[in-house]
Amino acid sequence: MSVMNWIKQQTTNMQTEIGKFRNKDMMEGIVAGCALVSYADGSASSAEKQKMLGFIKQSETLKVFETDDVIKTFEKYIGKFEFDHGIGRGEALAAIVKMKNKPDQAQLLVRVCIAIGSSDGNFDEQERQAVTTICHELGLNPKNFDL
């Protein structure tokens, strides 16, 4: 490998790491929101997990994260719900609320959560209520999302 190629590779690696650092809260918030909505009916379906992974892979700001890291984060939140629903809910909302002062990211989080709730073909009342709670935590009007 030439010196120039090595420098380019190191620059690319650095930019990827900076992107991960800058967007970690966003990834955590979206994954926590997905876990909250997925677990609203008592279990997280594989369709919901696949929909979340698909979004992360397509998102320009989030695709810097390894799939394994996203899955581990999702499983971390689901594990908290399985241990105690109240603890899981509190932990998820704590990650979500970090986007409260970032309206574009907050709205994106809500839209992703709606898509996750609908991914199994049924956006049921518990999932709607979970997304409504997310809206309230973020200072967004649920009616703007047809909730």
Short mmCIF file of N, CA and C in Angstrom, two decimals:
data_model
loop_
_atom_site.label_atom_id
_atom_site.label_comp_id
_atom_site.label_asym_id
_atom_site.label_seq_id
_atom_site.Cartn_x
_atom_site.Cartn_y
_atom_site.Cartn_z
N MET A 1 0.86 -1.17 0.00
CA MET A 1 0.00 0.00 0.00
C MET A 1 0.90 1.23 0.00
N SER A 2 0.62 2.14 -0.90
CA SER A 2 1.42 3.37 -0.97
C SER A 2 1.09 4.27 0.21
N VAL A 3 1.95 5.22 0.45
CA VAL A 3 1.75 6.17 1.55
C VAL A 3 0.46 6.97 1.33
N MET A 4 0.20 7.37 0.11
CA MET A 4 -1.02 8.15 -0.17
C MET A 4 -2.28 7.32 0.10
N ASN A 5 -2.26 6.07 -0.33
CA ASN A 5 -3.41 5.21 -0.07
C ASN A 5 -3.61 4.99 1.43
N TRP A 6 -2.49 4.82 2.15
CA TRP A 6 -2.57 4.64 3.59
C TRP A 6 -3.18 5.88 4.25
N ILE A 7 -2.74 7.07 3.82
CA ILE A 7 -3.26 8.33 4.37
C ILE A 7 -4.76 8.45 4.08
N LYS A 8 -5.16 8.12 2.86
CA LYS A 8 -6.58 8.17 2.51
C LYS A 8 -7.39 7.21 3.37
N GLN A 9 -6.84 6.01 3.55
CA GLN A 9 -7.54 5.02 4.37
C GLN A 9 -7.67 5.49 5.82
N GLN A 10 -6.62 6.07 6.35
CA GLN A 10 -6.66 6.56 7.73
C GLN A 10 -7.65 7.72 7.87
N THR A 11 -7.71 8.57 6.86
CA THR A 11 -8.66 9.69 6.87
C THR A 11 -10.10 9.16 6.85
N THR A 12 -10.34 8.18 6.01
CA THR A 12 -11.67 7.57 5.94
C THR A 12 -12.03 6.93 7.28
N ASN A 13 -11.10 6.20 7.86
CA ASN A 13 -11.35 5.57 9.17
C ASN A 13 -11.66 6.62 10.23
N MET A 14 -10.92 7.72 10.21
CA MET A 14 -11.13 8.78 11.19
C MET A 14 -12.52 9.40 11.01
N GLN A 15 -12.90 9.66 9.76
CA GLN A 15 -14.21 10.25 9.50
C GLN A 15 -15.33 9.33 9.95
N THR A 16 -15.15 8.04 9.75
CA THR A 16 -16.15 7.07 10.21
C THR A 16 -16.27 7.10 11.72
N GLU A 17 -15.14 7.13 12.41
CA GLU A 17 -15.17 7.16 13.87
C GLU A 17 -15.79 8.46 14.39
N ILE A 18 -15.49 9.57 13.74
CA ILE A 18 -16.10 10.85 14.14
C ILE A 18 -17.61 10.79 13.92
N GLY A 19 -18.03 10.20 12.80
CA GLY A 19 -19.46 10.05 12.53
C GLY A 19 -20.15 9.22 13.59
N LYS A 20 -19.49 8.15 14.03
CA LYS A 20 -20.06 7.31 15.10
C LYS A 20 -20.20 8.11 16.39
N PHE A 21 -19.18 8.87 16.72
CA PHE A 21 -19.20 9.66 17.95
C PHE A 21 -20.32 10.69 17.91
N ARG A 22 -20.42 11.41 16.78
CA ARG A 22 -21.42 12.47 16.66
C ARG A 22 -22.83 11.92 16.66
N ASN A 23 -23.03 10.73 16.14
CA ASN A 23 -24.38 10.20 15.96
C ASN A 23 -24.76 9.11 16.96
N LYS A 24 -23.92 8.87 17.96
CA LYS A 24 -24.20 7.81 18.93
C LYS A 24 -25.52 8.06 19.67
N ASP A 25 -25.76 9.30 20.10
CA ASP A 25 -27.02 9.59 20.79
C ASP A 25 -28.21 9.34 19.89
N MET A 26 -28.08 9.68 18.61
CA MET A 26 -29.18 9.47 17.67
C MET A 26 -29.44 7.98 17.50
N MET A 27 -28.38 7.20 17.32
CA MET A 27 -28.54 5.76 17.17
C MET A 27 -29.17 5.17 18.44
N GLU A 28 -28.66 5.56 19.60
CA GLU A 28 -29.21 5.06 20.87
C GLU A 28 -30.69 5.43 21.00
N GLY A 29 -31.03 6.67 20.66
CA GLY A 29 -32.41 7.12 20.78
C GLY A 29 -33.35 6.36 19.85
N ILE A 30 -32.93 6.19 18.62
CA ILE A 30 -33.78 5.48 17.66
C ILE A 30 -33.93 4.02 18.07
N VAL A 31 -32.84 3.39 18.44
CA VAL A 31 -32.91 1.98 18.85
C VAL A 31 -33.74 1.83 20.13
N ALA A 32 -33.57 2.75 21.07
CA ALA A 32 -34.37 2.71 22.30
C ALA A 32 -35.85 2.89 21.99
N GLY A 33 -36.16 3.82 21.08
CA GLY A 33 -37.55 4.02 20.66
C GLY A 33 -38.12 2.79 20.00
N CYS A 34 -37.32 2.16 19.15
CA CYS A 34 -37.76 0.93 18.49
C CYS A 34 -38.02 -0.17 19.52
N ALA A 35 -37.15 -0.26 20.52
CA ALA A 35 -37.35 -1.27 21.57
C ALA A 35 -38.63 -0.98 22.36
N LEU A 36 -38.85 0.28 22.69
CA LEU A 36 -40.05 0.67 23.43
C LEU A 36 -41.32 0.30 22.67
N VAL A 37 -41.34 0.62 21.38
CA VAL A 37 -42.51 0.31 20.56
C VAL A 37 -42.62 -1.19 20.32
N SER A 38 -41.50 -1.84 20.03
CA SER A 38 -41.52 -3.28 19.78
C SER A 38 -42.03 -4.05 20.99
N TYR A 39 -41.63 -3.63 22.16
CA TYR A 39 -41.99 -4.36 23.38
C TYR A 39 -43.33 -3.91 23.97
N ALA A 40 -43.97 -2.95 23.33
CA ALA A 40 -45.25 -2.42 23.84
C ALA A 40 -46.30 -3.51 23.96
N ASP A 41 -46.25 -4.49 23.08
CA ASP A 41 -47.23 -5.58 23.14
C ASP A 41 -46.69 -6.80 23.88
N GLY A 42 -45.55 -6.64 24.55
CA GLY A 42 -45.02 -7.73 25.38
C GLY A 42 -43.90 -8.53 24.76
N SER A 43 -43.63 -8.34 23.47
CA SER A 43 -42.52 -9.04 22.82
C SER A 43 -42.08 -8.27 21.59
N ALA A 44 -40.82 -8.44 21.23
CA ALA A 44 -40.27 -7.79 20.04
C ALA A 44 -40.20 -8.82 18.92
N SER A 45 -40.90 -8.56 17.83
CA SER A 45 -40.93 -9.52 16.72
C SER A 45 -39.69 -9.37 15.85
N SER A 46 -39.39 -10.42 15.10
CA SER A 46 -38.25 -10.36 14.18
C SER A 46 -38.53 -9.36 13.07
N ALA A 47 -39.78 -9.19 12.67
CA ALA A 47 -40.12 -8.20 11.63
C ALA A 47 -39.78 -6.80 12.11
N GLU A 48 -40.04 -6.52 13.39
CA GLU A 48 -39.73 -5.20 13.93
C GLU A 48 -38.22 -4.97 13.98
N LYS A 49 -37.47 -5.99 14.39
CA LYS A 49 -36.02 -5.87 14.44
C LYS A 49 -35.44 -5.68 13.03
N GLN A 50 -35.94 -6.43 12.06
CA GLN A 50 -35.45 -6.32 10.68
C GLN A 50 -35.74 -4.94 10.09
N LYS A 51 -36.91 -4.40 10.38
CA LYS A 51 -37.27 -3.07 9.89
C LYS A 51 -36.32 -2.03 10.47
N MET A 52 -36.00 -2.13 11.76
CA MET A 52 -35.08 -1.19 12.40
C MET A 52 -33.69 -1.31 11.77
N LEU A 53 -33.20 -2.53 11.58
CA LEU A 53 -31.88 -2.71 10.97
C LEU A 53 -31.85 -2.16 9.55
N GLY A 54 -32.92 -2.36 8.81
CA GLY A 54 -33.01 -1.82 7.45
C GLY A 54 -32.91 -0.31 7.44
N PHE A 55 -33.58 0.33 8.39
CA PHE A 55 -33.50 1.79 8.47
C PHE A 55 -32.08 2.24 8.80
N ILE A 56 -31.45 1.61 9.78
CA ILE A 56 -30.10 2.00 10.19
C ILE A 56 -29.14 1.87 9.01
N LYS A 57 -29.28 0.81 8.23
CA LYS A 57 -28.38 0.59 7.08
C LYS A 57 -28.60 1.62 5.98
N GLN A 58 -29.82 2.14 5.85
CA GLN A 58 -30.14 3.11 4.80
C GLN A 58 -29.84 4.55 5.19
N SER A 59 -29.81 4.82 6.47
CA SER A 59 -29.63 6.19 6.96
C SER A 59 -28.19 6.65 6.75
N GLU A 60 -28.04 7.77 6.08
CA GLU A 60 -26.70 8.32 5.83
C GLU A 60 -25.95 8.60 7.13
N THR A 61 -26.66 9.07 8.15
CA THR A 61 -25.99 9.43 9.40
C THR A 61 -25.77 8.23 10.31
N LEU A 62 -26.49 7.15 10.12
CA LEU A 62 -26.38 6.01 11.03
C LEU A 62 -25.71 4.78 10.44
N LYS A 63 -25.52 4.76 9.12
CA LYS A 63 -24.95 3.55 8.54
C LYS A 63 -23.48 3.35 8.89
N VAL A 64 -22.86 4.32 9.58
CA VAL A 64 -21.48 4.15 10.04
C VAL A 64 -21.40 3.12 11.17
N PHE A 65 -22.54 2.77 11.77
CA PHE A 65 -22.54 1.81 12.87
C PHE A 65 -22.60 0.38 12.33
N GLU A 66 -21.83 -0.48 12.95
CA GLU A 66 -21.84 -1.89 12.61
C GLU A 66 -23.19 -2.50 13.01
N THR A 67 -23.68 -3.41 12.19
CA THR A 67 -24.94 -4.08 12.48
C THR A 67 -24.90 -4.75 13.85
N ASP A 68 -23.77 -5.36 14.18
CA ASP A 68 -23.65 -6.01 15.49
C ASP A 68 -23.84 -5.03 16.63
N ASP A 69 -23.31 -3.81 16.48
CA ASP A 69 -23.45 -2.80 17.53
C ASP A 69 -24.91 -2.39 17.70
N VAL A 70 -25.62 -2.26 16.58
CA VAL A 70 -27.04 -1.88 16.63
C VAL A 70 -27.85 -3.00 17.29
N ILE A 71 -27.56 -4.24 16.91
CA ILE A 71 -28.28 -5.38 17.50
C ILE A 71 -28.00 -5.47 19.00
N LYS A 72 -26.74 -5.28 19.39
CA LYS A 72 -26.40 -5.32 20.82
C LYS A 72 -27.13 -4.23 21.59
N THR A 73 -27.23 -3.04 20.99
CA THR A 73 -27.93 -1.94 21.64
C THR A 73 -29.41 -2.27 21.78
N PHE A 74 -30.01 -2.80 20.72
CA PHE A 74 -31.42 -3.19 20.76
C PHE A 74 -31.65 -4.26 21.83
N GLU A 75 -30.79 -5.26 21.84
CA GLU A 75 -30.94 -6.34 22.82
C GLU A 75 -30.73 -5.84 24.24
N LYS A 76 -29.86 -4.82 24.40
CA LYS A 76 -29.66 -4.23 25.72
C LYS A 76 -30.98 -3.65 26.24
N TYR A 77 -31.66 -2.89 25.38
CA TYR A 77 -32.93 -2.29 25.80
C TYR A 77 -34.02 -3.35 25.99
N ILE A 78 -34.10 -4.31 25.10
CA ILE A 78 -35.09 -5.38 25.25
C ILE A 78 -34.84 -6.16 26.55
N GLY A 79 -33.56 -6.39 26.86
CA GLY A 79 -33.21 -7.07 28.11
C GLY A 79 -33.70 -6.32 29.33
N LYS A 80 -33.64 -5.00 29.28
CA LYS A 80 -34.13 -4.19 30.40
C LYS A 80 -35.65 -4.34 30.53
N PHE A 81 -36.35 -4.37 29.39
CA PHE A 81 -37.80 -4.58 29.43
C PHE A 81 -38.14 -5.96 29.99
N GLU A 82 -37.37 -6.97 29.58
CA GLU A 82 -37.64 -8.32 30.06
C GLU A 82 -37.38 -8.45 31.56
N PHE A 83 -36.38 -7.73 32.05
CA PHE A 83 -36.09 -7.75 33.48
C PHE A 83 -37.20 -7.07 34.27
N ASP A 84 -37.54 -5.86 33.84
CA ASP A 84 -38.60 -5.09 34.51
C ASP A 84 -39.11 -4.05 33.53
N HIS A 85 -40.39 -4.10 33.24
CA HIS A 85 -40.96 -3.20 32.23
C HIS A 85 -40.73 -1.73 32.58
N GLY A 86 -40.89 -1.38 33.85
CA GLY A 86 -40.70 0.02 34.27
C GLY A 86 -39.27 0.49 34.08
N ILE A 87 -38.31 -0.37 34.39
CA ILE A 87 -36.90 -0.02 34.20
C ILE A 87 -36.60 0.13 32.71
N GLY A 88 -37.09 -0.81 31.92
CA GLY A 88 -36.87 -0.74 30.48
C GLY A 88 -37.44 0.53 29.88
N ARG A 89 -38.64 0.86 30.30
CA ARG A 89 -39.30 2.08 29.81
C ARG A 89 -38.51 3.32 30.20
N GLY A 90 -38.08 3.38 31.45
CA GLY A 90 -37.32 4.53 31.92
C GLY A 90 -36.00 4.69 31.19
N GLU A 91 -35.29 3.58 31.00
CA GLU A 91 -34.00 3.62 30.29
C GLU A 91 -34.20 4.05 28.83
N ALA A 92 -35.22 3.50 28.20
CA ALA A 92 -35.48 3.86 26.80
C ALA A 92 -35.83 5.34 26.67
N LEU A 93 -36.70 5.82 27.54
CA LEU A 93 -37.10 7.24 27.48
C LEU A 93 -35.93 8.16 27.78
N ALA A 94 -35.02 7.74 28.65
CA ALA A 94 -33.83 8.55 28.94
C ALA A 94 -32.96 8.72 27.70
N ALA A 95 -32.85 7.67 26.89
CA ALA A 95 -32.08 7.77 25.65
C ALA A 95 -32.82 8.60 24.61
N ILE A 96 -34.13 8.45 24.56
CA ILE A 96 -34.95 9.16 23.58
C ILE A 96 -34.95 10.66 23.83
N VAL A 97 -35.06 11.06 25.09
CA VAL A 97 -35.21 12.48 25.42
C VAL A 97 -33.96 13.30 25.05
N LYS A 98 -32.85 12.64 24.81
CA LYS A 98 -31.64 13.36 24.39
C LYS A 98 -31.83 14.07 23.05
N MET A 99 -32.85 13.69 22.31
CA MET A 99 -33.12 14.32 21.02
C MET A 99 -34.18 15.40 21.10
N LYS A 100 -34.62 15.73 22.29
CA LYS A 100 -35.71 16.70 22.46
C LYS A 100 -35.40 18.05 21.81
N ASN A 101 -34.18 18.51 21.90
CA ASN A 101 -33.81 19.81 21.34
C ASN A 101 -33.24 19.71 19.93
N LYS A 102 -33.48 18.59 19.29
CA LYS A 102 -33.05 18.36 17.90
C LYS A 102 -34.29 17.96 17.10
N PRO A 103 -35.10 18.94 16.70
CA PRO A 103 -36.41 18.64 16.12
C PRO A 103 -36.38 17.71 14.91
N ASP A 104 -35.40 17.86 14.03
CA ASP A 104 -35.35 16.99 12.85
C ASP A 104 -35.12 15.54 13.27
N GLN A 105 -34.19 15.33 14.19
CA GLN A 105 -33.91 13.98 14.67
C GLN A 105 -35.09 13.43 15.46
N ALA A 106 -35.73 14.27 16.25
CA ALA A 106 -36.88 13.84 17.05
C ALA A 106 -38.02 13.38 16.15
N GLN A 107 -38.30 14.15 15.10
CA GLN A 107 -39.37 13.77 14.18
C GLN A 107 -39.02 12.48 13.43
N LEU A 108 -37.76 12.35 13.05
CA LEU A 108 -37.32 11.13 12.38
C LEU A 108 -37.50 9.93 13.31
N LEU A 109 -37.13 10.08 14.56
CA LEU A 109 -37.29 9.00 15.54
C LEU A 109 -38.75 8.56 15.61
N VAL A 110 -39.66 9.50 15.69
CA VAL A 110 -41.09 9.17 15.76
C VAL A 110 -41.52 8.43 14.50
N ARG A 111 -41.09 8.90 13.35
CA ARG A 111 -41.49 8.24 12.09
C ARG A 111 -40.94 6.81 12.01
N VAL A 112 -39.70 6.63 12.44
CA VAL A 112 -39.12 5.29 12.45
C VAL A 112 -39.90 4.39 13.41
N CYS A 113 -40.24 4.91 14.57
CA CYS A 113 -41.00 4.12 15.55
C CYS A 113 -42.38 3.73 15.02
N ILE A 114 -43.01 4.61 14.29
CA ILE A 114 -44.30 4.28 13.67
C ILE A 114 -44.11 3.16 12.65
N ALA A 115 -43.05 3.26 11.85
CA ALA A 115 -42.77 2.21 10.86
C ALA A 115 -42.48 0.88 11.55
N ILE A 116 -41.76 0.92 12.66
CA ILE A 116 -41.47 -0.30 13.40
C ILE A 116 -42.76 -0.91 13.94
N GLY A 117 -43.60 -0.08 14.52
CA GLY A 117 -44.87 -0.57 15.06
C GLY A 117 -45.76 -1.18 13.99
N SER A 118 -45.65 -0.69 12.77
CA SER A 118 -46.48 -1.17 11.67
C SER A 118 -45.85 -2.33 10.91
N SER A 119 -44.61 -2.65 11.19
CA SER A 119 -43.86 -3.61 10.38
C SER A 119 -44.43 -5.03 10.41
N ASP A 120 -45.14 -5.37 11.46
CA ASP A 120 -45.73 -6.71 11.51
C ASP A 120 -47.15 -6.73 10.94
N GLY A 121 -47.54 -5.62 10.31
CA GLY A 121 -48.85 -5.54 9.67
C GLY A 121 -49.96 -5.05 10.59
N ASN A 122 -49.62 -4.76 11.85
CA ASN A 122 -50.63 -4.34 12.81
C ASN A 122 -50.05 -3.30 13.77
N PHE A 123 -50.42 -2.04 13.59
CA PHE A 123 -49.99 -0.97 14.49
C PHE A 123 -51.05 -0.88 15.59
N ASP A 124 -50.89 -1.73 16.61
CA ASP A 124 -51.94 -1.88 17.62
C ASP A 124 -51.93 -0.73 18.63
N GLU A 125 -52.93 -0.75 19.50
CA GLU A 125 -53.13 0.35 20.45
C GLU A 125 -51.96 0.53 21.40
N GLN A 126 -51.35 -0.56 21.86
CA GLN A 126 -50.20 -0.43 22.76
C GLN A 126 -49.02 0.24 22.06
N GLU A 127 -48.81 -0.10 20.80
CA GLU A 127 -47.72 0.51 20.03
C GLU A 127 -48.03 1.99 19.76
N ARG A 128 -49.27 2.30 19.46
CA ARG A 128 -49.66 3.71 19.27
C ARG A 128 -49.42 4.50 20.55
N GLN A 129 -49.78 3.92 21.68
CA GLN A 129 -49.58 4.60 22.96
C GLN A 129 -48.10 4.81 23.24
N ALA A 130 -47.27 3.84 22.90
CA ALA A 130 -45.83 3.98 23.09
C ALA A 130 -45.28 5.13 22.26
N VAL A 131 -45.72 5.23 21.00
CA VAL A 131 -45.26 6.33 20.14
C VAL A 131 -45.81 7.66 20.64
N THR A 132 -47.03 7.68 21.14
CA THR A 132 -47.60 8.90 21.71
C THR A 132 -46.77 9.36 22.91
N THR A 133 -46.37 8.43 23.75
CA THR A 133 -45.50 8.75 24.89
C THR A 133 -44.19 9.35 24.41
N ILE A 134 -43.62 8.76 23.38
CA ILE A 134 -42.37 9.28 22.81
C ILE A 134 -42.58 10.72 22.34
N CYS A 135 -43.68 10.97 21.65
CA CYS A 135 -43.98 12.33 21.18
C CYS A 135 -44.02 13.30 22.36
N HIS A 136 -44.71 12.94 23.41
CA HIS A 136 -44.81 13.82 24.58
C HIS A 136 -43.43 14.08 25.18
N GLU A 137 -42.61 13.04 25.30
CA GLU A 137 -41.26 13.19 25.85
C GLU A 137 -40.41 14.13 25.00
N LEU A 138 -40.65 14.12 23.70
CA LEU A 138 -39.87 14.95 22.78
C LEU A 138 -40.49 16.33 22.56
N GLY A 139 -41.64 16.58 23.17
CA GLY A 139 -42.31 17.87 22.99
C GLY A 139 -42.97 18.01 21.64
N LEU A 140 -43.34 16.89 21.03
CA LEU A 140 -43.98 16.90 19.72
C LEU A 140 -45.47 16.58 19.88
N ASN A 141 -46.27 17.11 18.97
CA ASN A 141 -47.70 16.87 19.00
C ASN A 141 -48.00 15.56 18.27
N PRO A 142 -48.56 14.57 18.96
CA PRO A 142 -48.87 13.29 18.32
C PRO A 142 -49.80 13.43 17.11
N LYS A 143 -50.65 14.44 17.11
CA LYS A 143 -51.58 14.63 15.99
C LYS A 143 -50.83 14.92 14.69
N ASN A 144 -49.63 15.48 14.79
CA ASN A 144 -48.83 15.74 13.59
C ASN A 144 -48.39 14.44 12.92
N PHE A 145 -48.54 13.33 13.63
CA PHE A 145 -48.15 12.02 13.10
C PHE A 145 -49.36 11.10 12.97
N ASP A 146 -50.56 11.70 12.96
CA ASP A 146 -51.82 10.96 12.85
C ASP A 146 -52.00 9.93 13.96
N LEU A 147 -51.58 10.30 15.15
CA LEU A 147 -51.75 9.39 16.31
C LEU A 147 -52.95 9.83 17.13
#
